[in-house]
PDB file of C-alpha atoms and ligand atoms in Angstrom:
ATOM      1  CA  UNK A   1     -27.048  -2.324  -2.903  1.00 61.00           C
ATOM      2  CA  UNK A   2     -23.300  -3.008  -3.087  1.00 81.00           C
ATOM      3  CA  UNK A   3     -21.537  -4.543  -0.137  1.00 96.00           C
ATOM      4  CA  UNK A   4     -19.839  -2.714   2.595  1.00 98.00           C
ATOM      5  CA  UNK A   5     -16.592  -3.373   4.288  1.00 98.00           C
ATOM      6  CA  UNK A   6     -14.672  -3.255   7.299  1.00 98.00           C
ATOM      7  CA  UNK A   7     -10.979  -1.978   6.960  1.00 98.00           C
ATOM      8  CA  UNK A   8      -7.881  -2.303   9.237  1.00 98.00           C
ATOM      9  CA  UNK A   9      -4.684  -0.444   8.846  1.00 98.00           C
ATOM     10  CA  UNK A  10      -1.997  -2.796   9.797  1.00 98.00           C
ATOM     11  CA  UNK A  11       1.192  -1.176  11.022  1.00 98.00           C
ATOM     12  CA  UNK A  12       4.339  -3.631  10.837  1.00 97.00           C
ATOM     13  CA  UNK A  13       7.435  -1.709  10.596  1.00 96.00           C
ATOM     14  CA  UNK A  14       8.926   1.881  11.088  1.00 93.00           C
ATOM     15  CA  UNK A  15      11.989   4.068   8.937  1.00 93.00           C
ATOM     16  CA  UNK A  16      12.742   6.498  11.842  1.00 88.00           C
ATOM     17  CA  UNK A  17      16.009   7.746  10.281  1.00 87.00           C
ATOM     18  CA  UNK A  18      14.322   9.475   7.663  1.00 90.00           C
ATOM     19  CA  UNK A  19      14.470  13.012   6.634  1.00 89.00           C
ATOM     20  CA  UNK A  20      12.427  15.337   4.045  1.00 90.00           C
ATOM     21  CA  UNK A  21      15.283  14.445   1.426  1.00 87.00           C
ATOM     22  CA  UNK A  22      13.759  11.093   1.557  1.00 88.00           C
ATOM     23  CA  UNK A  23       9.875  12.092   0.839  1.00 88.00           C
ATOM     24  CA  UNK A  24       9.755  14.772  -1.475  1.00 90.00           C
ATOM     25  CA  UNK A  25      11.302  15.469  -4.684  1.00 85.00           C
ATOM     26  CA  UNK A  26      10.950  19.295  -5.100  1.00 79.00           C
ATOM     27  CA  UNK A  27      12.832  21.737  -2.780  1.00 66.00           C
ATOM     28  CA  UNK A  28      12.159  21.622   0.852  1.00 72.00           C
ATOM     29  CA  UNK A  29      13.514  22.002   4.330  1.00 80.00           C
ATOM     30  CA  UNK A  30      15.694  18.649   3.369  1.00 82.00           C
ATOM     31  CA  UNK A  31      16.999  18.648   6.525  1.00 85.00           C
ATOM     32  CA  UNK A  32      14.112  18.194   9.220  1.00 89.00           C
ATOM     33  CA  UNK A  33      13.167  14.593  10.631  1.00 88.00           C
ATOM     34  CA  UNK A  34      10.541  12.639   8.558  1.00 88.00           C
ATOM     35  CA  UNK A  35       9.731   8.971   9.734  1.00 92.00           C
ATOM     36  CA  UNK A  36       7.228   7.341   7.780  1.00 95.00           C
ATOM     37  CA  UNK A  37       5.645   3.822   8.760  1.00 97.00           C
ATOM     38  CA  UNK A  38       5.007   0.818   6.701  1.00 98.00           C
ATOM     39  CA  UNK A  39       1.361  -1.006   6.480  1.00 98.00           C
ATOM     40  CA  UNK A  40      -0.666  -3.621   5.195  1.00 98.00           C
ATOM     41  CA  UNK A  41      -4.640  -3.729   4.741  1.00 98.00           C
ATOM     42  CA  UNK A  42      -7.398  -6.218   5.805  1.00 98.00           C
ATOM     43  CA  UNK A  43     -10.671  -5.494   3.910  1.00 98.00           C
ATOM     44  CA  UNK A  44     -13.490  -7.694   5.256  1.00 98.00           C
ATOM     45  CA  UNK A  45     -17.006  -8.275   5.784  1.00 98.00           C
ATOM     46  CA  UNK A  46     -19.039 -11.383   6.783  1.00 97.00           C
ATOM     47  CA  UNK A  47     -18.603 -12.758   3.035  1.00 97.00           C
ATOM     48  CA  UNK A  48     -15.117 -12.615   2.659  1.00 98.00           C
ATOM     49  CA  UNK A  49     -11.368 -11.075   3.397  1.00 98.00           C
ATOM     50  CA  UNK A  50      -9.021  -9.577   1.399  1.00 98.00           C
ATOM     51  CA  UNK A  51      -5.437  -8.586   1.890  1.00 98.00           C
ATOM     52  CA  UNK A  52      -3.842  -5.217   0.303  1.00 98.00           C
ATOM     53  CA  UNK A  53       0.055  -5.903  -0.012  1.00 98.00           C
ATOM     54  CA  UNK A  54       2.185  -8.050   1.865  1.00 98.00           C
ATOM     55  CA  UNK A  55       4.675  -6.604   3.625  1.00 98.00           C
ATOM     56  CA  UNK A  56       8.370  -7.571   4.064  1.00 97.00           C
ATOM     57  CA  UNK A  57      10.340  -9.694   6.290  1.00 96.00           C
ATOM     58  CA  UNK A  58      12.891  -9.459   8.823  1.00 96.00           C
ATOM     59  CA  UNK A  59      15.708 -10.121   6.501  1.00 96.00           C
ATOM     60  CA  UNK A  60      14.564  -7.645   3.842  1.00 96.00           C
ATOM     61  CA  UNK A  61      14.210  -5.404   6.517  1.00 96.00           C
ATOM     62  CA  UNK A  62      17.938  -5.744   8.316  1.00 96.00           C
ATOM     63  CA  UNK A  63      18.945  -5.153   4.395  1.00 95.00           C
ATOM     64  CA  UNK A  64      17.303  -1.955   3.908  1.00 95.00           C
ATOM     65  CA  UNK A  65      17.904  -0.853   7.855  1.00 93.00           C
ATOM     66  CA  UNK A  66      14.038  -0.682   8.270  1.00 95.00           C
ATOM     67  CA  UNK A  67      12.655  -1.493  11.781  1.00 95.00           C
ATOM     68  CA  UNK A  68      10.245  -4.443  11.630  1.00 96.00           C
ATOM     69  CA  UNK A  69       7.928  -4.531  15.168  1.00 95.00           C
ATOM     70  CA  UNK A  70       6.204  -7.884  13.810  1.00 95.00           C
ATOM     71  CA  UNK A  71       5.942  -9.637  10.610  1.00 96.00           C
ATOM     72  CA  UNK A  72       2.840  -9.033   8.542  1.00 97.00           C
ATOM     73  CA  UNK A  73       1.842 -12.558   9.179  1.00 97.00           C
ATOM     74  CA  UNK A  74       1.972 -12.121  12.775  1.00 97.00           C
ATOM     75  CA  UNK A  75      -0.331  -8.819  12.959  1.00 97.00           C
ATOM     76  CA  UNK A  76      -2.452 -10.707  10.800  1.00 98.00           C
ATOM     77  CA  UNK A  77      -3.336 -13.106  13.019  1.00 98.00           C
ATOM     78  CA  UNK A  78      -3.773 -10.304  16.025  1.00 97.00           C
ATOM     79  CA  UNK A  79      -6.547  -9.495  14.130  1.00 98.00           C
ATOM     80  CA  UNK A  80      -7.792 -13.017  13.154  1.00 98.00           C
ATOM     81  CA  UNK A  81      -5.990 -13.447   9.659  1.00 98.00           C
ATOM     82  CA  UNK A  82      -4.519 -16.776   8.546  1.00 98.00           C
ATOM     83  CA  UNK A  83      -2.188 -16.130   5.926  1.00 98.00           C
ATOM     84  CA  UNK A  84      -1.966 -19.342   4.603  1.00 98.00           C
ATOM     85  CA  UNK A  85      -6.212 -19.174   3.830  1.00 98.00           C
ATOM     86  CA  UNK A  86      -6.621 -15.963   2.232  1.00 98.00           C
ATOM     87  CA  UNK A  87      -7.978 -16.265  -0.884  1.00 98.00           C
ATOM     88  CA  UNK A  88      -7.439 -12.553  -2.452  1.00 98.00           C
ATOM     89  CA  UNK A  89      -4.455 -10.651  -2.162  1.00 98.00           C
ATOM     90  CA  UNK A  90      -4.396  -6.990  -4.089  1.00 98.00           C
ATOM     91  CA  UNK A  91      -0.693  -6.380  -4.570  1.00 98.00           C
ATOM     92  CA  UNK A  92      -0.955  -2.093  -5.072  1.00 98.00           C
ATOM     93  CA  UNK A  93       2.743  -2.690  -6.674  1.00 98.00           C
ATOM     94  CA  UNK A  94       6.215  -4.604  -6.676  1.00 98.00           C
ATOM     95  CA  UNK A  95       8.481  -2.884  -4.620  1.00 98.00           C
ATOM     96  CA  UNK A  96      10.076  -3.982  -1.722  1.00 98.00           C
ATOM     97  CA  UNK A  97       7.611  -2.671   1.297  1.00 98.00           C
ATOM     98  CA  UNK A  98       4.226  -4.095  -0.315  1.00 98.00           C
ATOM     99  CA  UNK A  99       5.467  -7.657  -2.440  1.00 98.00           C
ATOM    100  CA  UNK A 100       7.371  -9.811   0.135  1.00 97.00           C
ATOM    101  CA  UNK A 101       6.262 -12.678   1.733  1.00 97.00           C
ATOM    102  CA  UNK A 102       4.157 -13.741  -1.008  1.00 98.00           C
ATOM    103  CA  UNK A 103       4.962 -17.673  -0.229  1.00 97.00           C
ATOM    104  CA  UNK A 104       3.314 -17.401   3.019  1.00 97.00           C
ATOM    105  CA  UNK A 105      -0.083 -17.073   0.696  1.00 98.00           C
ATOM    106  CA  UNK A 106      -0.493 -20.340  -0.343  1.00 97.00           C
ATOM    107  CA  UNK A 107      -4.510 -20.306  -1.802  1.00 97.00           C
ATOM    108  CA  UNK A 108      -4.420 -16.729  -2.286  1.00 98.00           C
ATOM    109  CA  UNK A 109      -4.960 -15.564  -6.118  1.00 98.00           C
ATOM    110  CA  UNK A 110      -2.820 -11.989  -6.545  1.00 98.00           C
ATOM    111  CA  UNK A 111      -3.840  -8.885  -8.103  1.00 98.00           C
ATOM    112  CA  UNK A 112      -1.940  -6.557 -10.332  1.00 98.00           C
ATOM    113  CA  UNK A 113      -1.739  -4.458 -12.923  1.00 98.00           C
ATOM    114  CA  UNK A 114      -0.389  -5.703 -16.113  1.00 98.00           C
ATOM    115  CA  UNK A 115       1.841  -2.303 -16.447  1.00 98.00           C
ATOM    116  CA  UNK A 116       3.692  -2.826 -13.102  1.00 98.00           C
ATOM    117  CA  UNK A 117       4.478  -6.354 -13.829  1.00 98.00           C
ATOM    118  CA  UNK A 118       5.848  -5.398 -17.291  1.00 98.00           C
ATOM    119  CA  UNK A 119       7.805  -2.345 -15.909  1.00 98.00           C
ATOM    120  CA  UNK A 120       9.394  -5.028 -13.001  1.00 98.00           C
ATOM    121  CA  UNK A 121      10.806  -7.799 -15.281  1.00 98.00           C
ATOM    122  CA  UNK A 122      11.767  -4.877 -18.476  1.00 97.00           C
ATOM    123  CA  UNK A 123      14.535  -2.890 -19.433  1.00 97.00           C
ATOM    124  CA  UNK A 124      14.312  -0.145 -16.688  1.00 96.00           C
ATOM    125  CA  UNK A 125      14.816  -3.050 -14.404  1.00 97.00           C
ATOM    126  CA  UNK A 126      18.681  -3.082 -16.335  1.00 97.00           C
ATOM    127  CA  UNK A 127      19.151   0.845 -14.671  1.00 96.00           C
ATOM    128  CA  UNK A 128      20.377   0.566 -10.575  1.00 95.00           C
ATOM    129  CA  UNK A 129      18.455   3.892 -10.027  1.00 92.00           C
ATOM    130  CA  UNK A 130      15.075   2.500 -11.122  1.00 94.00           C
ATOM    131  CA  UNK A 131      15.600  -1.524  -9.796  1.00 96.00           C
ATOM    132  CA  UNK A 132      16.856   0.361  -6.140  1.00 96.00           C
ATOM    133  CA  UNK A 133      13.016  -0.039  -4.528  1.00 97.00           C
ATOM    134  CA  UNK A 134      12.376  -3.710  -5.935  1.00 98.00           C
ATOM    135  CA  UNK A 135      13.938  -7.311  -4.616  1.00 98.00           C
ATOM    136  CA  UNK A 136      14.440  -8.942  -7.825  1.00 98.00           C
ATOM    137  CA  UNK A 137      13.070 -12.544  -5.360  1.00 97.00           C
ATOM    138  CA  UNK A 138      10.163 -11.036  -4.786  1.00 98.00           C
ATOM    139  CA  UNK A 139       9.476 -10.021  -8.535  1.00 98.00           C
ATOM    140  CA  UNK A 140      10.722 -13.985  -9.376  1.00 98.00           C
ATOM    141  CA  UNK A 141       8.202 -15.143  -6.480  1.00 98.00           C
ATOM    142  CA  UNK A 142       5.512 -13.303  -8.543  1.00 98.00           C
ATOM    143  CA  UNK A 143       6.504 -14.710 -11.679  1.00 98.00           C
ATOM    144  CA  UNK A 144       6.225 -18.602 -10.818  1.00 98.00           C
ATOM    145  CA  UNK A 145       2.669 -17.595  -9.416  1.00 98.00           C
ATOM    146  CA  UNK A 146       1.917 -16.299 -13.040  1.00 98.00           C
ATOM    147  CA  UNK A 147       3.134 -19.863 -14.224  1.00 98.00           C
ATOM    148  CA  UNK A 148       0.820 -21.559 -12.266  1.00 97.00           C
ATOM    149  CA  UNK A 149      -2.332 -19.466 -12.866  1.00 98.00           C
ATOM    150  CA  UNK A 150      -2.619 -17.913  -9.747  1.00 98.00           C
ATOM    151  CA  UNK A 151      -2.305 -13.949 -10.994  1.00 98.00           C
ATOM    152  CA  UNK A 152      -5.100 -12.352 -12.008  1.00 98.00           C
ATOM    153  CA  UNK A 153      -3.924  -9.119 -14.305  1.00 98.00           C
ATOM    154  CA  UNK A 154      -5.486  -6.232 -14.011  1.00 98.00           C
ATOM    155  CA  UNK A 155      -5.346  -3.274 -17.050  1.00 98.00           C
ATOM    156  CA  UNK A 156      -6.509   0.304 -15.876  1.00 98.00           C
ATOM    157  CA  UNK A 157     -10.008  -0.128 -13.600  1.00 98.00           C
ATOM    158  CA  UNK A 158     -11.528  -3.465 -12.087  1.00 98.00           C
ATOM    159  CA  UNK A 159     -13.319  -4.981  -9.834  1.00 98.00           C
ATOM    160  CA  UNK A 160     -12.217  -7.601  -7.165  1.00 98.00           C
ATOM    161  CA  UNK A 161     -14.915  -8.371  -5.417  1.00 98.00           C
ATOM    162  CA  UNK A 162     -18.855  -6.560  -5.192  1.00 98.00           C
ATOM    163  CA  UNK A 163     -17.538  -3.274  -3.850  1.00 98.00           C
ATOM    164  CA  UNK A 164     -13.915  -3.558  -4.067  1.00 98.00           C
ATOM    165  CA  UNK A 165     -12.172  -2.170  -7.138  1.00 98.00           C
ATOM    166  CA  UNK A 166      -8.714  -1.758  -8.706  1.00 98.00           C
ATOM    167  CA  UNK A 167      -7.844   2.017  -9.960  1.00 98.00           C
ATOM    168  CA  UNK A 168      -4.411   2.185 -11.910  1.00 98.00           C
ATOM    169  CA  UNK A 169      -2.700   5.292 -10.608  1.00 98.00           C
ATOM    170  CA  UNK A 170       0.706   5.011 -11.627  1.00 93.00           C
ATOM    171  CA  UNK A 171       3.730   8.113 -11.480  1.00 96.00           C
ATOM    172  CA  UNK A 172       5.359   6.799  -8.566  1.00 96.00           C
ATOM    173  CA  UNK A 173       5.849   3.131 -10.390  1.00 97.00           C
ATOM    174  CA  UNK A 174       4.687   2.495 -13.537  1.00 97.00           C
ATOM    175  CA  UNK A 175       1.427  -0.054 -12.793  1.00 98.00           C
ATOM    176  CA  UNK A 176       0.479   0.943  -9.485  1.00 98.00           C
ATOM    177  CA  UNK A 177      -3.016   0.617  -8.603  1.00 98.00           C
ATOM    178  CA  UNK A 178      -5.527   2.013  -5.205  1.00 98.00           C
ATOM    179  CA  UNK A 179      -7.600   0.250  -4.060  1.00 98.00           C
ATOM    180  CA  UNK A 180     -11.329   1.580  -3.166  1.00 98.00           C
ATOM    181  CA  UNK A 181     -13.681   0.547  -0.740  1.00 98.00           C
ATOM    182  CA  UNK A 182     -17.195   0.959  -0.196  1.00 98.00           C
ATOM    183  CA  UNK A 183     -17.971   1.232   3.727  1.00 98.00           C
ATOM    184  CA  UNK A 184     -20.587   2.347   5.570  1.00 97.00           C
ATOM    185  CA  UNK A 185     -19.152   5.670   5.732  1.00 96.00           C
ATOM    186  CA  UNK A 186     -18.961   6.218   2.049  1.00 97.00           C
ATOM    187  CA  UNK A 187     -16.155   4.953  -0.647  1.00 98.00           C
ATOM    188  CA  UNK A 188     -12.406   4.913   1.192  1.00 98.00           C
ATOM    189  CA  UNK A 189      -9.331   4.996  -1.407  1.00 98.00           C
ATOM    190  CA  UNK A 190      -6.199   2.628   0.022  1.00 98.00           C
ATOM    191  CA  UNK A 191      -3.702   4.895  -2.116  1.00 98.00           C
ATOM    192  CA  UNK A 192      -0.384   2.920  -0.992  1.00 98.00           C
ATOM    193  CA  UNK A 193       1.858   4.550  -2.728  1.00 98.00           C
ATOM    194  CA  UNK A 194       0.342   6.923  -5.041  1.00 98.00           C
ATOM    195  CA  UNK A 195       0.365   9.066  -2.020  1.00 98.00           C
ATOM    196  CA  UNK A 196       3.103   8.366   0.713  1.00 97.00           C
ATOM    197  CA  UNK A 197       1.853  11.196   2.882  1.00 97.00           C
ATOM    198  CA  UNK A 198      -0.830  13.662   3.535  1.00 97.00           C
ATOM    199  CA  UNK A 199       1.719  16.298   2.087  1.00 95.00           C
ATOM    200  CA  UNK A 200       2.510  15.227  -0.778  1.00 95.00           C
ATOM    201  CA  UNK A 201      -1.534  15.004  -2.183  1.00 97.00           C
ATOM    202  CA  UNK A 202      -2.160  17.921  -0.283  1.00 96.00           C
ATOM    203  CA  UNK A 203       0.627  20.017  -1.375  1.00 94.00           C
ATOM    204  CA  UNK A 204       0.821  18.497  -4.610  1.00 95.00           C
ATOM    205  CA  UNK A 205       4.370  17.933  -3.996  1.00 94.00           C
ATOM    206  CA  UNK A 206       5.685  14.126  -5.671  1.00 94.00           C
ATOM    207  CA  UNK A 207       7.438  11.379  -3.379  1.00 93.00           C
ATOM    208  CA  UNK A 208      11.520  11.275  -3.773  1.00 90.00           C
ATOM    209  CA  UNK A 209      10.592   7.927  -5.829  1.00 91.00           C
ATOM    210  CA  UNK A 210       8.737   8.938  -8.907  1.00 94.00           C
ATOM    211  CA  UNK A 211       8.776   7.389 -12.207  1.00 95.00           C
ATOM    212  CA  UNK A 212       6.166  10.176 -13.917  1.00 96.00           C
ATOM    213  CA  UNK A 213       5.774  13.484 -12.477  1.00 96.00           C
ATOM    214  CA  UNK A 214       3.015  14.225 -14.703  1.00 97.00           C
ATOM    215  CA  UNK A 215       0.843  11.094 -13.763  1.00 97.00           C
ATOM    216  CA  UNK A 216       1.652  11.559 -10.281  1.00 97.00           C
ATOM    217  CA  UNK A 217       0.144  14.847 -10.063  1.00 97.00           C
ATOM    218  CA  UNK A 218      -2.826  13.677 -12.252  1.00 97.00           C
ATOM    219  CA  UNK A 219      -3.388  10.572  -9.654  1.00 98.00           C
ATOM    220  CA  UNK A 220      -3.359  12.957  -6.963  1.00 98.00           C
ATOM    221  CA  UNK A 221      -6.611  14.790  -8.829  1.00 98.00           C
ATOM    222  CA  UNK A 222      -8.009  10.763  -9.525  1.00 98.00           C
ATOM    223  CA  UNK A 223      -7.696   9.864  -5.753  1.00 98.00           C
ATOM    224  CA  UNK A 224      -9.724  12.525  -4.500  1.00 98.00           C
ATOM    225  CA  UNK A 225     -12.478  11.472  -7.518  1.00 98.00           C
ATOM    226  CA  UNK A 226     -12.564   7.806  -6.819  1.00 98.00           C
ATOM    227  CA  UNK A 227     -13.216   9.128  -2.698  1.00 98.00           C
ATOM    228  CA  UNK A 228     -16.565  11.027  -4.100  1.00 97.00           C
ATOM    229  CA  UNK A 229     -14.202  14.179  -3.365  1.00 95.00           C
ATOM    230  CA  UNK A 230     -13.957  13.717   0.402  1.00 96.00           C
ATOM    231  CA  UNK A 231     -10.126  13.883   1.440  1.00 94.00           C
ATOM    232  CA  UNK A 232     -10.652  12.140   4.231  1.00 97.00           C
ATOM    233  CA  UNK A 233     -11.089   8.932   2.767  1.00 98.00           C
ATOM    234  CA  UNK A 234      -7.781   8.955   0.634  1.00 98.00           C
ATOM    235  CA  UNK A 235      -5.596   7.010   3.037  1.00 98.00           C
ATOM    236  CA  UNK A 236      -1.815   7.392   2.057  1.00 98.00           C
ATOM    237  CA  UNK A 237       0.547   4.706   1.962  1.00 98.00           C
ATOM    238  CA  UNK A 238       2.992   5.303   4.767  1.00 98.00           C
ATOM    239  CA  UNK A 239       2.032   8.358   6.763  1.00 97.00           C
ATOM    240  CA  UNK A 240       2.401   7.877  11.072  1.00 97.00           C
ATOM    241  CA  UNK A 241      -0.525  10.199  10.631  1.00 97.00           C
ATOM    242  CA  UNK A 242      -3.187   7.887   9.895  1.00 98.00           C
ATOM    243  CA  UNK A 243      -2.944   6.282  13.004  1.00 98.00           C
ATOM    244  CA  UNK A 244      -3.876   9.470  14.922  1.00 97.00           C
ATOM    245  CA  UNK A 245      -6.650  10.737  12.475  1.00 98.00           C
ATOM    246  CA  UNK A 246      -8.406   6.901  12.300  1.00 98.00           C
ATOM    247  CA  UNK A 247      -9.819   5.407  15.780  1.00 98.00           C
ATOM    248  CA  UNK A 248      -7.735   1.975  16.833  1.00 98.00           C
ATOM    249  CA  UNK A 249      -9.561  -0.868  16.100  1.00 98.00           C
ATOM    250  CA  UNK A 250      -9.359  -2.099  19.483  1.00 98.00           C
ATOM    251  CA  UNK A 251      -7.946   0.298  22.589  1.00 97.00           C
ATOM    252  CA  UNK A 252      -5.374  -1.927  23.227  1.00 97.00           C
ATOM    253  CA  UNK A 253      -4.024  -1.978  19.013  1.00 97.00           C
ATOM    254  CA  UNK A 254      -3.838   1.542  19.508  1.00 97.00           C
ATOM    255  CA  UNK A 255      -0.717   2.887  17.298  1.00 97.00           C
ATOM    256  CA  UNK A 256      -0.747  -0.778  15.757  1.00 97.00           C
ATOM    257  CA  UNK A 257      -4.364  -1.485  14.050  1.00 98.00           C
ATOM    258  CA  UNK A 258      -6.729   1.396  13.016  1.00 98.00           C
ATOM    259  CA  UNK A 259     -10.217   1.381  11.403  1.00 98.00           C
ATOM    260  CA  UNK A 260     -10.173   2.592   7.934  1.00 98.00           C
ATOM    261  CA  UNK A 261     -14.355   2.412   7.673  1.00 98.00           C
ATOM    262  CA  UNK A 262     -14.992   4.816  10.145  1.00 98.00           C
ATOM    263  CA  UNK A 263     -14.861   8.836  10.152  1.00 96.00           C
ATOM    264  CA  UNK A 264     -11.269  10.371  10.290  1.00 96.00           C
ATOM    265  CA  UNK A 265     -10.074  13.677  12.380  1.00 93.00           C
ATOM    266  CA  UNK A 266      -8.620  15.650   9.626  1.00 90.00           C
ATOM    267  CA  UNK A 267      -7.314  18.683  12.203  1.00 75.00           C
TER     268      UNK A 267
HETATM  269 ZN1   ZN B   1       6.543   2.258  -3.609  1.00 63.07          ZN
HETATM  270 ZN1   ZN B   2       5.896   1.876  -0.122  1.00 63.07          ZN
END
């Protein structure tokens, strides 16, 4: 029998000033109020821990006008993390929000797909509209780690670790990848970014950011698949509605760390 998992939904920073412009690419009531929030992800079980995406700091975020509540290495170690002894860090993609901080792992072994890393150091990378969500440092951080072994490339599906595997799902950047879980409560899908919000898998309606409309809207099919066609265990990348429809992990980490593993309130 495969393993089972725990997994926490870290929330680290906030874009209140946001509007539907910013989250959907097809006609819309632009106008209306949209915040999204930013996570990271703690998979774990008595064997080991593993990190989905790293977050970004306070400078990146003063850059970008993003409010940070706590770094990601801070919430980590709410919730018993030390970054500097995590082994396994899946990085879903390279832009900004999920491939900071990557220093502050100093044994960890990273996790991407070959595609993304190719699309982040190629010739798109020479056009401002499709560079705008990456930090060329973070991409160079990355790099150095290739240099001294300590990426492992990934090319369409693999596995991680007994129970934890890799799922490319690119249209929003070229190599992104979910991640999916096996829990107690059946397989979860961490989509990150594949699906920002409920809405847009829902509604089949593509983030602002999209590289591939077409493979976008086929992810959105492959997401539901990879959660054995339950919904409610695709978990979107940045939607402030996961942390109503999954319990906190603890009362008082309500609105700060949810359980991924256990049953979601669609409503
Ligand atoms: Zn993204
Ligand atoms: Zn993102």
């Amino acid at each position: 029998m495969s393993e089972t998992y725990e997994i926490l939904a870290l929330k680290y920073a906030t874009h209140a000033n946001r509007t539907r412009f910013d989250n959907f690419m097809s006609a819309d009531d632009h106008a209306s109020p949209q915040p999204i929030d930013y996570f990271v992800w703690v998979i774990r079980n008595s064997n080991r821990t593993l990190l989905v995406d790293t977050g970004f700091d306070h400078a990146e975020a003063k850059l970008r006008s993003r409010t940070l509540d706590l770094e990601p290495q801070e919430i980590l170690r709410r919730v018993g993390v030390d970054a500097g002894k995590v082994e396994t860090v899946i990085i879903s993609h390279l832009h900004y929000d999920h491939a900071g901080t990557l220093d502050q792992y100093g044994k960890a072994k990273f996790h991407i797909q070959e595609a993304e890393m190719a699309y982040a150091t190629g010739p798109c990378m020479c056009e401002d509209a499709m560079r705008k969500p990456f930090t060329v440092d973070h991409v160079c951080s990355l790099v150095k780690k290739v240099y001294s072994g300590r990426v492992m490339f990934h090319d369409g599906d693999g596995e991680v670790a007994p129970g934890i595997t890799v799922h490319k799902t690119g249209g929003h950047s070229k190599g992104l990848q979910s991640v999916r879980v096996m829990t107690a409560n059946g397989p979860v899908v961490l989509a990150s970014d594949a699906t920002h919000l409920y809405e847009n898998i829902d509604r089949r309606k593509p983030f602002s950011i999209t590289v591939d409309v077409e493979e976008t809207l086929k992810t959105y099919t492959r997401l539901e698949r990879l959660a054995g066609g339950n919904r409610a265990r695709v978990v979107p990348g940045h939607d402030p509605l996961v942390l109503k429809r999954f319990p906190a992990w603890k009362p008082e980490t309500q609105g700060t760390v949810h359980r991924l593993d256990l049953p979601a309130k669609m409503g």
